[in-house]
């Protein structure tokens, strides 16, 4: 459970495939009500602040600033909204 994100989280990984994050809780309740099963991609970035600046320069907007994430051992995550939808940035 991550109290900052108000969500229960779990990572599934398959050898040679992408990791899949399962999310439940208050933060995704609206997404679930709409029947949406996929709602964001996550990219690991070297410098989260500069990645946000770069994305905002292309018209994206930050919807959740960098915050430590329990699931990723305190590494920061941020969420940015753009034309392709919601993107999670994970600090390397």
PDB file of N, CA and C in Angstrom:
ATOM      1  N   UNK A   1       0.851  -1.182   0.000  1.00  0.00           N
ATOM      2  CA  UNK A   1       0.000   0.000   0.000  1.00  0.00           C
ATOM      3  C   UNK A   1       0.890   1.236   0.000  1.00  0.00           C
ATOM      4  N   UNK A   2       0.560   2.222  -0.838  1.00  0.00           N
ATOM      5  CA  UNK A   2       1.281   3.498  -0.880  1.00  0.00           C
ATOM      6  C   UNK A   2       0.320   4.599  -0.439  1.00  0.00           C
ATOM      7  N   UNK A   3       0.483   5.106   0.793  1.00  0.00           N
ATOM      8  CA  UNK A   3      -0.449   6.121   1.286  1.00  0.00           C
ATOM      9  C   UNK A   3      -0.381   7.431   0.503  1.00  0.00           C
ATOM     10  N   UNK A   4       0.778   7.775  -0.049  1.00  0.00           N
ATOM     11  CA  UNK A   4       0.886   9.020  -0.839  1.00  0.00           C
ATOM     12  C   UNK A   4       0.055   8.949  -2.113  1.00  0.00           C
ATOM     13  N   UNK A   5       0.020   7.762  -2.720  1.00  0.00           N
ATOM     14  CA  UNK A   5      -0.754   7.595  -3.953  1.00  0.00           C
ATOM     15  C   UNK A   5      -2.156   7.062  -3.681  1.00  0.00           C
ATOM     16  N   UNK A   6      -2.444   6.745  -2.415  1.00  0.00           N
ATOM     17  CA  UNK A   6      -3.748   6.200  -2.007  1.00  0.00           C
ATOM     18  C   UNK A   6      -4.114   4.994  -2.879  1.00  0.00           C
ATOM     19  N   UNK A   7      -3.157   4.048  -2.992  1.00  0.00           N
ATOM     20  CA  UNK A   7      -3.374   2.897  -3.857  1.00  0.00           C
ATOM     21  C   UNK A   7      -2.627   1.669  -3.334  1.00  0.00           C
ATOM     22  N   UNK A   8      -3.164   0.507  -3.680  1.00  0.00           N
ATOM     23  CA  UNK A   8      -2.474  -0.758  -3.468  1.00  0.00           C
ATOM     24  C   UNK A   8      -1.836  -1.123  -4.799  1.00  0.00           C
ATOM     25  N   UNK A   9      -0.567  -1.519  -4.763  1.00  0.00           N
ATOM     26  CA  UNK A   9       0.204  -1.714  -5.984  1.00  0.00           C
ATOM     27  C   UNK A   9       0.927  -3.049  -5.979  1.00  0.00           C
ATOM     28  N   UNK A  10       1.089  -3.603  -7.168  1.00  0.00           N
ATOM     29  CA  UNK A  10       1.803  -4.863  -7.331  1.00  0.00           C
ATOM     30  C   UNK A  10       2.425  -4.873  -8.725  1.00  0.00           C
ATOM     31  N   UNK A  11       3.659  -5.356  -8.829  1.00  0.00           N
ATOM     32  CA  UNK A  11       4.331  -5.481 -10.127  1.00  0.00           C
ATOM     33  C   UNK A  11       4.386  -6.954 -10.513  1.00  0.00           C
ATOM     34  N   UNK A  12       3.958  -7.250 -11.732  1.00  0.00           N
ATOM     35  CA  UNK A  12       4.093  -8.587 -12.305  1.00  0.00           C
ATOM     36  C   UNK A  12       5.144  -8.502 -13.398  1.00  0.00           C
ATOM     37  N   UNK A  13       6.029  -9.464 -13.443  1.00  0.00           N
ATOM     38  CA  UNK A  13       7.013  -9.468 -14.518  1.00  0.00           C
ATOM     39  C   UNK A  13       7.135 -10.860 -15.100  1.00  0.00           C
ATOM     40  N   UNK A  14       7.341 -10.890 -16.394  1.00  0.00           N
ATOM     41  CA  UNK A  14       7.496 -12.131 -17.134  1.00  0.00           C
ATOM     42  C   UNK A  14       8.865 -12.056 -17.798  1.00  0.00           C
ATOM     43  N   UNK A  15       9.630 -13.135 -17.728  1.00  0.00           N
ATOM     44  CA  UNK A  15      10.960 -13.128 -18.343  1.00  0.00           C
ATOM     45  C   UNK A  15      10.887 -12.648 -19.787  1.00  0.00           C
ATOM     46  N   UNK A  16      11.688 -11.639 -20.102  1.00  0.00           N
ATOM     47  CA  UNK A  16      11.752 -11.128 -21.455  1.00  0.00           C
ATOM     48  C   UNK A  16      10.616 -10.199 -21.844  1.00  0.00           C
ATOM     49  N   UNK A  17       9.672  -9.959 -20.954  1.00  0.00           N
ATOM     50  CA  UNK A  17       8.536  -9.102 -21.281  1.00  0.00           C
ATOM     51  C   UNK A  17       8.509  -7.867 -20.406  1.00  0.00           C
ATOM     52  N   UNK A  18       7.586  -6.970 -20.683  1.00  0.00           N
ATOM     53  CA  UNK A  18       7.483  -5.762 -19.876  1.00  0.00           C
ATOM     54  C   UNK A  18       6.903  -6.066 -18.493  1.00  0.00           C
ATOM     55  N   UNK A  19       7.214  -5.224 -17.537  1.00  0.00           N
ATOM     56  CA  UNK A  19       6.603  -5.332 -16.217  1.00  0.00           C
ATOM     57  C   UNK A  19       5.190  -4.762 -16.303  1.00  0.00           C
ATOM     58  N   UNK A  20       4.276  -5.356 -15.560  1.00  0.00           N
ATOM     59  CA  UNK A  20       2.891  -4.893 -15.534  1.00  0.00           C
ATOM     60  C   UNK A  20       2.568  -4.512 -14.095  1.00  0.00           C
ATOM     61  N   UNK A  21       2.120  -3.278 -13.927  1.00  0.00           N
ATOM     62  CA  UNK A  21       1.767  -2.780 -12.604  1.00  0.00           C
ATOM     63  C   UNK A  21       0.255  -2.895 -12.423  1.00  0.00           C
ATOM     64  N   UNK A  22      -0.150  -3.566 -11.350  1.00  0.00           N
ATOM     65  CA  UNK A  22      -1.563  -3.651 -10.995  1.00  0.00           C
ATOM     66  C   UNK A  22      -1.822  -2.616  -9.912  1.00  0.00           C
ATOM     67  N   UNK A  23      -2.882  -1.831 -10.097  1.00  0.00           N
ATOM     68  CA  UNK A  23      -3.196  -0.737  -9.187  1.00  0.00           C
ATOM     69  C   UNK A  23      -4.651  -0.855  -8.761  1.00  0.00           C
ATOM     70  N   UNK A  24      -4.901  -0.717  -7.466  1.00  0.00           N
ATOM     71  CA  UNK A  24      -6.275  -0.680  -6.983  1.00  0.00           C
ATOM     72  C   UNK A  24      -6.363   0.365  -5.884  1.00  0.00           C
ATOM     73  N   UNK A  25      -7.571   0.836  -5.656  1.00  0.00           N
ATOM     74  CA  UNK A  25      -7.785   1.804  -4.593  1.00  0.00           C
ATOM     75  C   UNK A  25      -8.456   3.075  -5.079  1.00  0.00           C
ATOM     76  N   UNK A  26      -8.526   4.019  -4.178  1.00  0.00           N
ATOM     77  CA  UNK A  26      -9.225   5.287  -4.425  1.00  0.00           C
ATOM     78  C   UNK A  26      -8.716   6.011  -5.674  1.00  0.00           C
ATOM     79  N   UNK A  27      -7.410   5.967  -5.903  1.00  0.00           N
ATOM     80  CA  UNK A  27      -6.805   6.713  -7.003  1.00  0.00           C
ATOM     81  C   UNK A  27      -7.327   6.257  -8.371  1.00  0.00           C
ATOM     82  N   UNK A  28      -7.692   5.000  -8.508  1.00  0.00           N
ATOM     83  CA  UNK A  28      -8.130   4.477  -9.805  1.00  0.00           C
ATOM     84  C   UNK A  28      -9.619   4.106  -9.836  1.00  0.00           C
ATOM     85  N   UNK A  29     -10.351   4.471  -8.822  1.00  0.00           N
ATOM     86  CA  UNK A  29     -11.768   4.093  -8.739  1.00  0.00           C
ATOM     87  C   UNK A  29     -12.559   4.589  -9.949  1.00  0.00           C
ATOM     88  N   UNK A  30     -12.334   5.809 -10.387  1.00  0.00           N
ATOM     89  CA  UNK A  30     -13.042   6.356 -11.548  1.00  0.00           C
ATOM     90  C   UNK A  30     -12.696   5.619 -12.828  1.00  0.00           C
ATOM     91  N   UNK A  31     -11.447   5.238 -12.959  1.00  0.00           N
ATOM     92  CA  UNK A  31     -10.999   4.486 -14.130  1.00  0.00           C
ATOM     93  C   UNK A  31     -11.724   3.143 -14.189  1.00  0.00           C
ATOM     94  N   UNK A  32     -11.808   2.482 -13.049  1.00  0.00           N
ATOM     95  CA  UNK A  32     -12.481   1.181 -12.977  1.00  0.00           C
ATOM     96  C   UNK A  32     -13.969   1.332 -13.281  1.00  0.00           C
ATOM     97  N   UNK A  33     -14.604   2.368 -12.735  1.00  0.00           N
ATOM     98  CA  UNK A  33     -16.037   2.598 -12.989  1.00  0.00           C
ATOM     99  C   UNK A  33     -16.321   2.767 -14.477  1.00  0.00           C
ATOM    100  N   UNK A  34     -15.394   3.380 -15.204  1.00  0.00           N
ATOM    101  CA  UNK A  34     -15.577   3.588 -16.650  1.00  0.00           C
ATOM    102  C   UNK A  34     -15.249   2.327 -17.456  1.00  0.00           C
ATOM    103  N   UNK A  35     -14.787   1.271 -16.794  1.00  0.00           N
ATOM    104  CA  UNK A  35     -14.467   0.035 -17.489  1.00  0.00           C
ATOM    105  C   UNK A  35     -13.130   0.068 -18.199  1.00  0.00           C
ATOM    106  N   UNK A  36     -12.328   1.059 -17.893  1.00  0.00           N
ATOM    107  CA  UNK A  36     -11.016   1.181 -18.523  1.00  0.00           C
ATOM    108  C   UNK A  36     -10.034   0.262 -17.798  1.00  0.00           C
ATOM    109  N   UNK A  37      -9.299  -0.551 -18.545  1.00  0.00           N
ATOM    110  CA  UNK A  37      -8.393  -1.504 -17.917  1.00  0.00           C
ATOM    111  C   UNK A  37      -6.928  -1.119 -18.074  1.00  0.00           C
ATOM    112  N   UNK A  38      -6.630  -0.224 -18.987  1.00  0.00           N
ATOM    113  CA  UNK A  38      -5.257   0.228 -19.222  1.00  0.00           C
ATOM    114  C   UNK A  38      -5.288   1.744 -19.201  1.00  0.00           C
ATOM    115  N   UNK A  39      -4.442   2.358 -18.380  1.00  0.00           N
ATOM    116  CA  UNK A  39      -4.570   3.807 -18.323  1.00  0.00           C
ATOM    117  C   UNK A  39      -3.269   4.585 -18.315  1.00  0.00           C
ATOM    118  N   UNK A  40      -2.111   3.917 -18.230  1.00  0.00           N
ATOM    119  CA  UNK A  40      -0.881   4.686 -18.360  1.00  0.00           C
ATOM    120  C   UNK A  40       0.313   3.804 -18.692  1.00  0.00           C
ATOM    121  N   UNK A  41       1.321   4.437 -19.261  1.00  0.00           N
ATOM    122  CA  UNK A  41       2.619   3.806 -19.496  1.00  0.00           C
ATOM    123  C   UNK A  41       3.602   4.408 -18.519  1.00  0.00           C
ATOM    124  N   UNK A  42       4.619   3.653 -18.174  1.00  0.00           N
ATOM    125  CA  UNK A  42       5.651   4.145 -17.269  1.00  0.00           C
ATOM    126  C   UNK A  42       7.001   4.069 -17.963  1.00  0.00           C
ATOM    127  N   UNK A  43       7.754   5.150 -17.870  1.00  0.00           N
ATOM    128  CA  UNK A  43       9.101   5.197 -18.428  1.00  0.00           C
ATOM    129  C   UNK A  43      10.089   5.514 -17.320  1.00  0.00           C
ATOM    130  N   UNK A  44      11.165   4.754 -17.261  1.00  0.00           N
ATOM    131  CA  UNK A  44      12.238   5.047 -16.320  1.00  0.00           C
ATOM    132  C   UNK A  44      13.123   6.118 -16.938  1.00  0.00           C
ATOM    133  N   UNK A  45      13.387   7.166 -16.173  1.00  0.00           N
ATOM    134  CA  UNK A  45      14.193   8.289 -16.663  1.00  0.00           C
ATOM    135  C   UNK A  45      15.358   8.539 -15.716  1.00  0.00           C
ATOM    136  N   UNK A  46      16.457   9.031 -16.263  1.00  0.00           N
ATOM    137  CA  UNK A  46      17.648   9.290 -15.454  1.00  0.00           C
ATOM    138  C   UNK A  46      17.419  10.466 -14.517  1.00  0.00           C
ATOM    139  N   UNK A  47      16.886  11.549 -15.035  1.00  0.00           N
ATOM    140  CA  UNK A  47      16.667  12.774 -14.251  1.00  0.00           C
ATOM    141  C   UNK A  47      15.206  13.179 -14.391  1.00  0.00           C
ATOM    142  N   UNK A  48      14.419  12.916 -13.358  1.00  0.00           N
ATOM    143  CA  UNK A  48      12.968  13.117 -13.443  1.00  0.00           C
ATOM    144  C   UNK A  48      12.593  14.589 -13.661  1.00  0.00           C
ATOM    145  N   UNK A  49      13.286  15.511 -13.011  1.00  0.00           N
ATOM    146  CA  UNK A  49      12.954  16.934 -13.159  1.00  0.00           C
ATOM    147  C   UNK A  49      13.169  17.406 -14.598  1.00  0.00           C
ATOM    148  N   UNK A  50      14.267  17.009 -15.206  1.00  0.00           N
ATOM    149  CA  UNK A  50      14.517  17.450 -16.586  1.00  0.00           C
ATOM    150  C   UNK A  50      13.570  16.751 -17.565  1.00  0.00           C
ATOM    151  N   UNK A  51      13.183  15.520 -17.279  1.00  0.00           N
ATOM    152  CA  UNK A  51      12.211  14.836 -18.136  1.00  0.00           C
ATOM    153  C   UNK A  51      10.867  15.566 -18.104  1.00  0.00           C
ATOM    154  N   UNK A  52      10.480  16.043 -16.932  1.00  0.00           N
ATOM    155  CA  UNK A  52       9.230  16.801 -16.809  1.00  0.00           C
ATOM    156  C   UNK A  52       9.320  18.097 -17.606  1.00  0.00           C
ATOM    157  N   UNK A  53      10.427  18.817 -17.473  1.00  0.00           N
ATOM    158  CA  UNK A  53      10.623  20.063 -18.224  1.00  0.00           C
ATOM    159  C   UNK A  53      10.521  19.795 -19.726  1.00  0.00           C
ATOM    160  N   UNK A  54      11.178  18.736 -20.190  1.00  0.00           N
ATOM    161  CA  UNK A  54      11.145  18.392 -21.617  1.00  0.00           C
ATOM    162  C   UNK A  54       9.729  18.090 -22.092  1.00  0.00           C
ATOM    163  N   UNK A  55       8.979  17.318 -21.305  1.00  0.00           N
ATOM    164  CA  UNK A  55       7.610  16.979 -21.697  1.00  0.00           C
ATOM    165  C   UNK A  55       6.688  18.200 -21.649  1.00  0.00           C
ATOM    166  N   UNK A  56       6.850  19.048 -20.640  1.00  0.00           N
ATOM    167  CA  UNK A  56       6.027  20.257 -20.565  1.00  0.00           C
ATOM    168  C   UNK A  56       6.309  21.190 -21.734  1.00  0.00           C
ATOM    169  N   UNK A  57       7.523  21.193 -22.234  1.00  0.00           N
ATOM    170  CA  UNK A  57       7.885  22.023 -23.389  1.00  0.00           C
ATOM    171  C   UNK A  57       7.155  21.559 -24.655  1.00  0.00           C
ATOM    172  N   UNK A  58       6.682  20.316 -24.676  1.00  0.00           N
ATOM    173  CA  UNK A  58       5.943  19.805 -25.838  1.00  0.00           C
ATOM    174  C   UNK A  58       4.434  19.920 -25.646  1.00  0.00           C
ATOM    175  N   UNK A  59       3.997  20.546 -24.554  1.00  0.00           N
ATOM    176  CA  UNK A  59       2.573  20.754 -24.321  1.00  0.00           C
ATOM    177  C   UNK A  59       1.958  19.843 -23.283  1.00  0.00           C
ATOM    178  N   UNK A  60       2.735  18.933 -22.717  1.00  0.00           N
ATOM    179  CA  UNK A  60       2.215  18.074 -21.649  1.00  0.00           C
ATOM    180  C   UNK A  60       2.089  18.884 -20.369  1.00  0.00           C
ATOM    181  N   UNK A  61       1.279  18.383 -19.444  1.00  0.00           N
ATOM    182  CA  UNK A  61       1.182  19.059 -18.147  1.00  0.00           C
ATOM    183  C   UNK A  61       1.340  18.042 -17.026  1.00  0.00           C
ATOM    184  N   UNK A  62       2.004  18.457 -15.985  1.00  0.00           N
ATOM    185  CA  UNK A  62       2.223  17.597 -14.824  1.00  0.00           C
ATOM    186  C   UNK A  62       0.945  17.540 -14.011  1.00  0.00           C
ATOM    187  N   UNK A  63       0.459  16.334 -13.757  1.00  0.00           N
ATOM    188  CA  UNK A  63      -0.748  16.171 -12.944  1.00  0.00           C
ATOM    189  C   UNK A  63      -0.420  15.652 -11.553  1.00  0.00           C
ATOM    190  N   UNK A  64       0.789  15.137 -11.365  1.00  0.00           N
ATOM    191  CA  UNK A  64       1.253  14.701 -10.059  1.00  0.00           C
ATOM    192  C   UNK A  64       2.766  14.884 -10.019  1.00  0.00           C
ATOM    193  N   UNK A  65       3.243  15.820  -9.214  1.00  0.00           N
ATOM    194  CA  UNK A  65       4.681  16.107  -9.176  1.00  0.00           C
ATOM    195  C   UNK A  65       5.465  14.936  -8.567  1.00  0.00           C
ATOM    196  N   UNK A  66       6.787  14.956  -8.710  1.00  0.00           N
ATOM    197  CA  UNK A  66       7.602  13.870  -8.176  1.00  0.00           C
ATOM    198  C   UNK A  66       7.346  13.628  -6.693  1.00  0.00           C
ATOM    199  N   UNK A  67       7.159  12.361  -6.366  1.00  0.00           N
ATOM    200  CA  UNK A  67       6.931  11.952  -4.984  1.00  0.00           C
ATOM    201  C   UNK A  67       7.551  10.569  -4.779  1.00  0.00           C
ATOM    202  N   UNK A  68       8.072  10.286  -3.594  1.00  0.00           N
ATOM    203  CA  UNK A  68       8.633   8.953  -3.345  1.00  0.00           C
ATOM    204  C   UNK A  68       7.551   7.874  -3.463  1.00  0.00           C
ATOM    205  N   UNK A  69       7.901   6.759  -4.092  1.00  0.00           N
ATOM    206  CA  UNK A  69       6.945   5.670  -4.296  1.00  0.00           C
ATOM    207  C   UNK A  69       7.357   4.440  -3.501  1.00  0.00           C
ATOM    208  N   UNK A  70       6.449   3.948  -2.697  1.00  0.00           N
ATOM    209  CA  UNK A  70       6.688   2.760  -1.878  1.00  0.00           C
ATOM    210  C   UNK A  70       7.063   1.572  -2.760  1.00  0.00           C
ATOM    211  N   UNK A  71       6.328   1.366  -3.845  1.00  0.00           N
ATOM    212  CA  UNK A  71       6.547   0.216  -4.722  1.00  0.00           C
ATOM    213  C   UNK A  71       7.947   0.190  -5.314  1.00  0.00           C
ATOM    214  N   UNK A  72       8.546   1.359  -5.483  1.00  0.00           N
ATOM    215  CA  UNK A  72       9.865   1.459  -6.101  1.00  0.00           C
ATOM    216  C   UNK A  72      10.932   1.871  -5.091  1.00  0.00           C
ATOM    217  N   UNK A  73      10.781   1.423  -3.866  1.00  0.00           N
ATOM    218  CA  UNK A  73      11.775   1.638  -2.805  1.00  0.00           C
ATOM    219  C   UNK A  73      12.130   3.114  -2.606  1.00  0.00           C
ATOM    220  N   UNK A  74      11.138   3.979  -2.699  1.00  0.00           N
ATOM    221  CA  UNK A  74      11.349   5.393  -2.436  1.00  0.00           C
ATOM    222  C   UNK A  74      11.807   6.211  -3.625  1.00  0.00           C
ATOM    223  N   UNK A  75      12.041   5.550  -4.772  1.00  0.00           N
ATOM    224  CA  UNK A  75      12.387   6.341  -5.964  1.00  0.00           C
ATOM    225  C   UNK A  75      11.187   7.218  -6.308  1.00  0.00           C
ATOM    226  N   UNK A  76      11.451   8.371  -6.880  1.00  0.00           N
ATOM    227  CA  UNK A  76      10.367   9.299  -7.198  1.00  0.00           C
ATOM    228  C   UNK A  76       9.620   8.887  -8.457  1.00  0.00           C
ATOM    229  N   UNK A  77       8.311   9.128  -8.434  1.00  0.00           N
ATOM    230  CA  UNK A  77       7.467   8.985  -9.612  1.00  0.00           C
ATOM    231  C   UNK A  77       6.710  10.291  -9.802  1.00  0.00           C
ATOM    232  N   UNK A  78       6.386  10.590 -11.054  1.00  0.00           N
ATOM    233  CA  UNK A  78       5.566  11.744 -11.401  1.00  0.00           C
ATOM    234  C   UNK A  78       4.642  11.322 -12.528  1.00  0.00           C
ATOM    235  N   UNK A  79       3.513  11.991 -12.660  1.00  0.00           N
ATOM    236  CA  UNK A  79       2.569  11.688 -13.731  1.00  0.00           C
ATOM    237  C   UNK A  79       2.372  12.938 -14.580  1.00  0.00           C
ATOM    238  N   UNK A  80       2.439  12.726 -15.895  1.00  0.00           N
ATOM    239  CA  UNK A  80       2.326  13.815 -16.868  1.00  0.00           C
ATOM    240  C   UNK A  80       1.235  13.424 -17.859  1.00  0.00           C
ATOM    241  N   UNK A  81       0.373  14.394 -18.211  1.00  0.00           N
ATOM    242  CA  UNK A  81      -0.706  14.150 -19.156  1.00  0.00           C
ATOM    243  C   UNK A  81      -0.382  14.824 -20.475  1.00  0.00           C
ATOM    244  N   UNK A  82      -0.486  14.062 -21.551  1.00  0.00           N
ATOM    245  CA  UNK A  82      -0.205  14.585 -22.890  1.00  0.00           C
ATOM    246  C   UNK A  82      -1.185  14.046 -23.898  1.00  0.00           C
ATOM    247  N   UNK A  83      -0.913  14.271 -25.177  1.00  0.00           N
ATOM    248  CA  UNK A  83      -1.855  13.847 -26.224  1.00  0.00           C
ATOM    249  C   UNK A  83      -2.068  12.335 -26.297  1.00  0.00           C
ATOM    250  N   UNK A  84      -1.097  11.550 -25.846  1.00  0.00           N
ATOM    251  CA  UNK A  84      -1.224  10.094 -25.877  1.00  0.00           C
ATOM    252  C   UNK A  84      -1.793   9.546 -24.566  1.00  0.00           C
ATOM    253  N   UNK A  85      -2.127  10.417 -23.626  1.00  0.00           N
ATOM    254  CA  UNK A  85      -2.679   9.983 -22.354  1.00  0.00           C
ATOM    255  C   UNK A  85      -1.725  10.197 -21.205  1.00  0.00           C
ATOM    256  N   UNK A  86      -1.921   9.438 -20.159  1.00  0.00           N
ATOM    257  CA  UNK A  86      -1.169   9.590 -18.920  1.00  0.00           C
ATOM    258  C   UNK A  86       0.152   8.814 -19.000  1.00  0.00           C
ATOM    259  N   UNK A  87       1.227   9.468 -18.588  1.00  0.00           N
ATOM    260  CA  UNK A  87       2.558   8.857 -18.568  1.00  0.00           C
ATOM    261  C   UNK A  87       3.123   8.981 -17.154  1.00  0.00           C
ATOM    262  N   UNK A  88       3.616   7.866 -16.631  1.00  0.00           N
ATOM    263  CA  UNK A  88       4.298   7.859 -15.344  1.00  0.00           C
ATOM    264  C   UNK A  88       5.803   7.907 -15.617  1.00  0.00           C
ATOM    265  N   UNK A  89       6.493   8.781 -14.917  1.00  0.00           N
ATOM    266  CA  UNK A  89       7.951   8.847 -15.003  1.00  0.00           C
ATOM    267  C   UNK A  89       8.512   8.257 -13.714  1.00  0.00           C
ATOM    268  N   UNK A  90       9.437   7.340 -13.840  1.00  0.00           N
ATOM    269  CA  UNK A  90      10.068   6.683 -12.709  1.00  0.00           C
ATOM    270  C   UNK A  90      11.534   7.060 -12.692  1.00  0.00           C
ATOM    271  N   UNK A  91      11.980   7.625 -11.593  1.00  0.00           N
ATOM    272  CA  UNK A  91      13.378   8.008 -11.438  1.00  0.00           C
ATOM    273  C   UNK A  91      14.267   6.758 -11.413  1.00  0.00           C
ATOM    274  N   UNK A  92      15.339   6.791 -12.218  1.00  0.00           N
ATOM    275  CA  UNK A  92      16.277   5.643 -12.257  1.00  0.00           C
ATOM    276  C   UNK A  92      17.022   5.499 -10.959  1.00  0.00           C
TER     277      UNK A  92
END
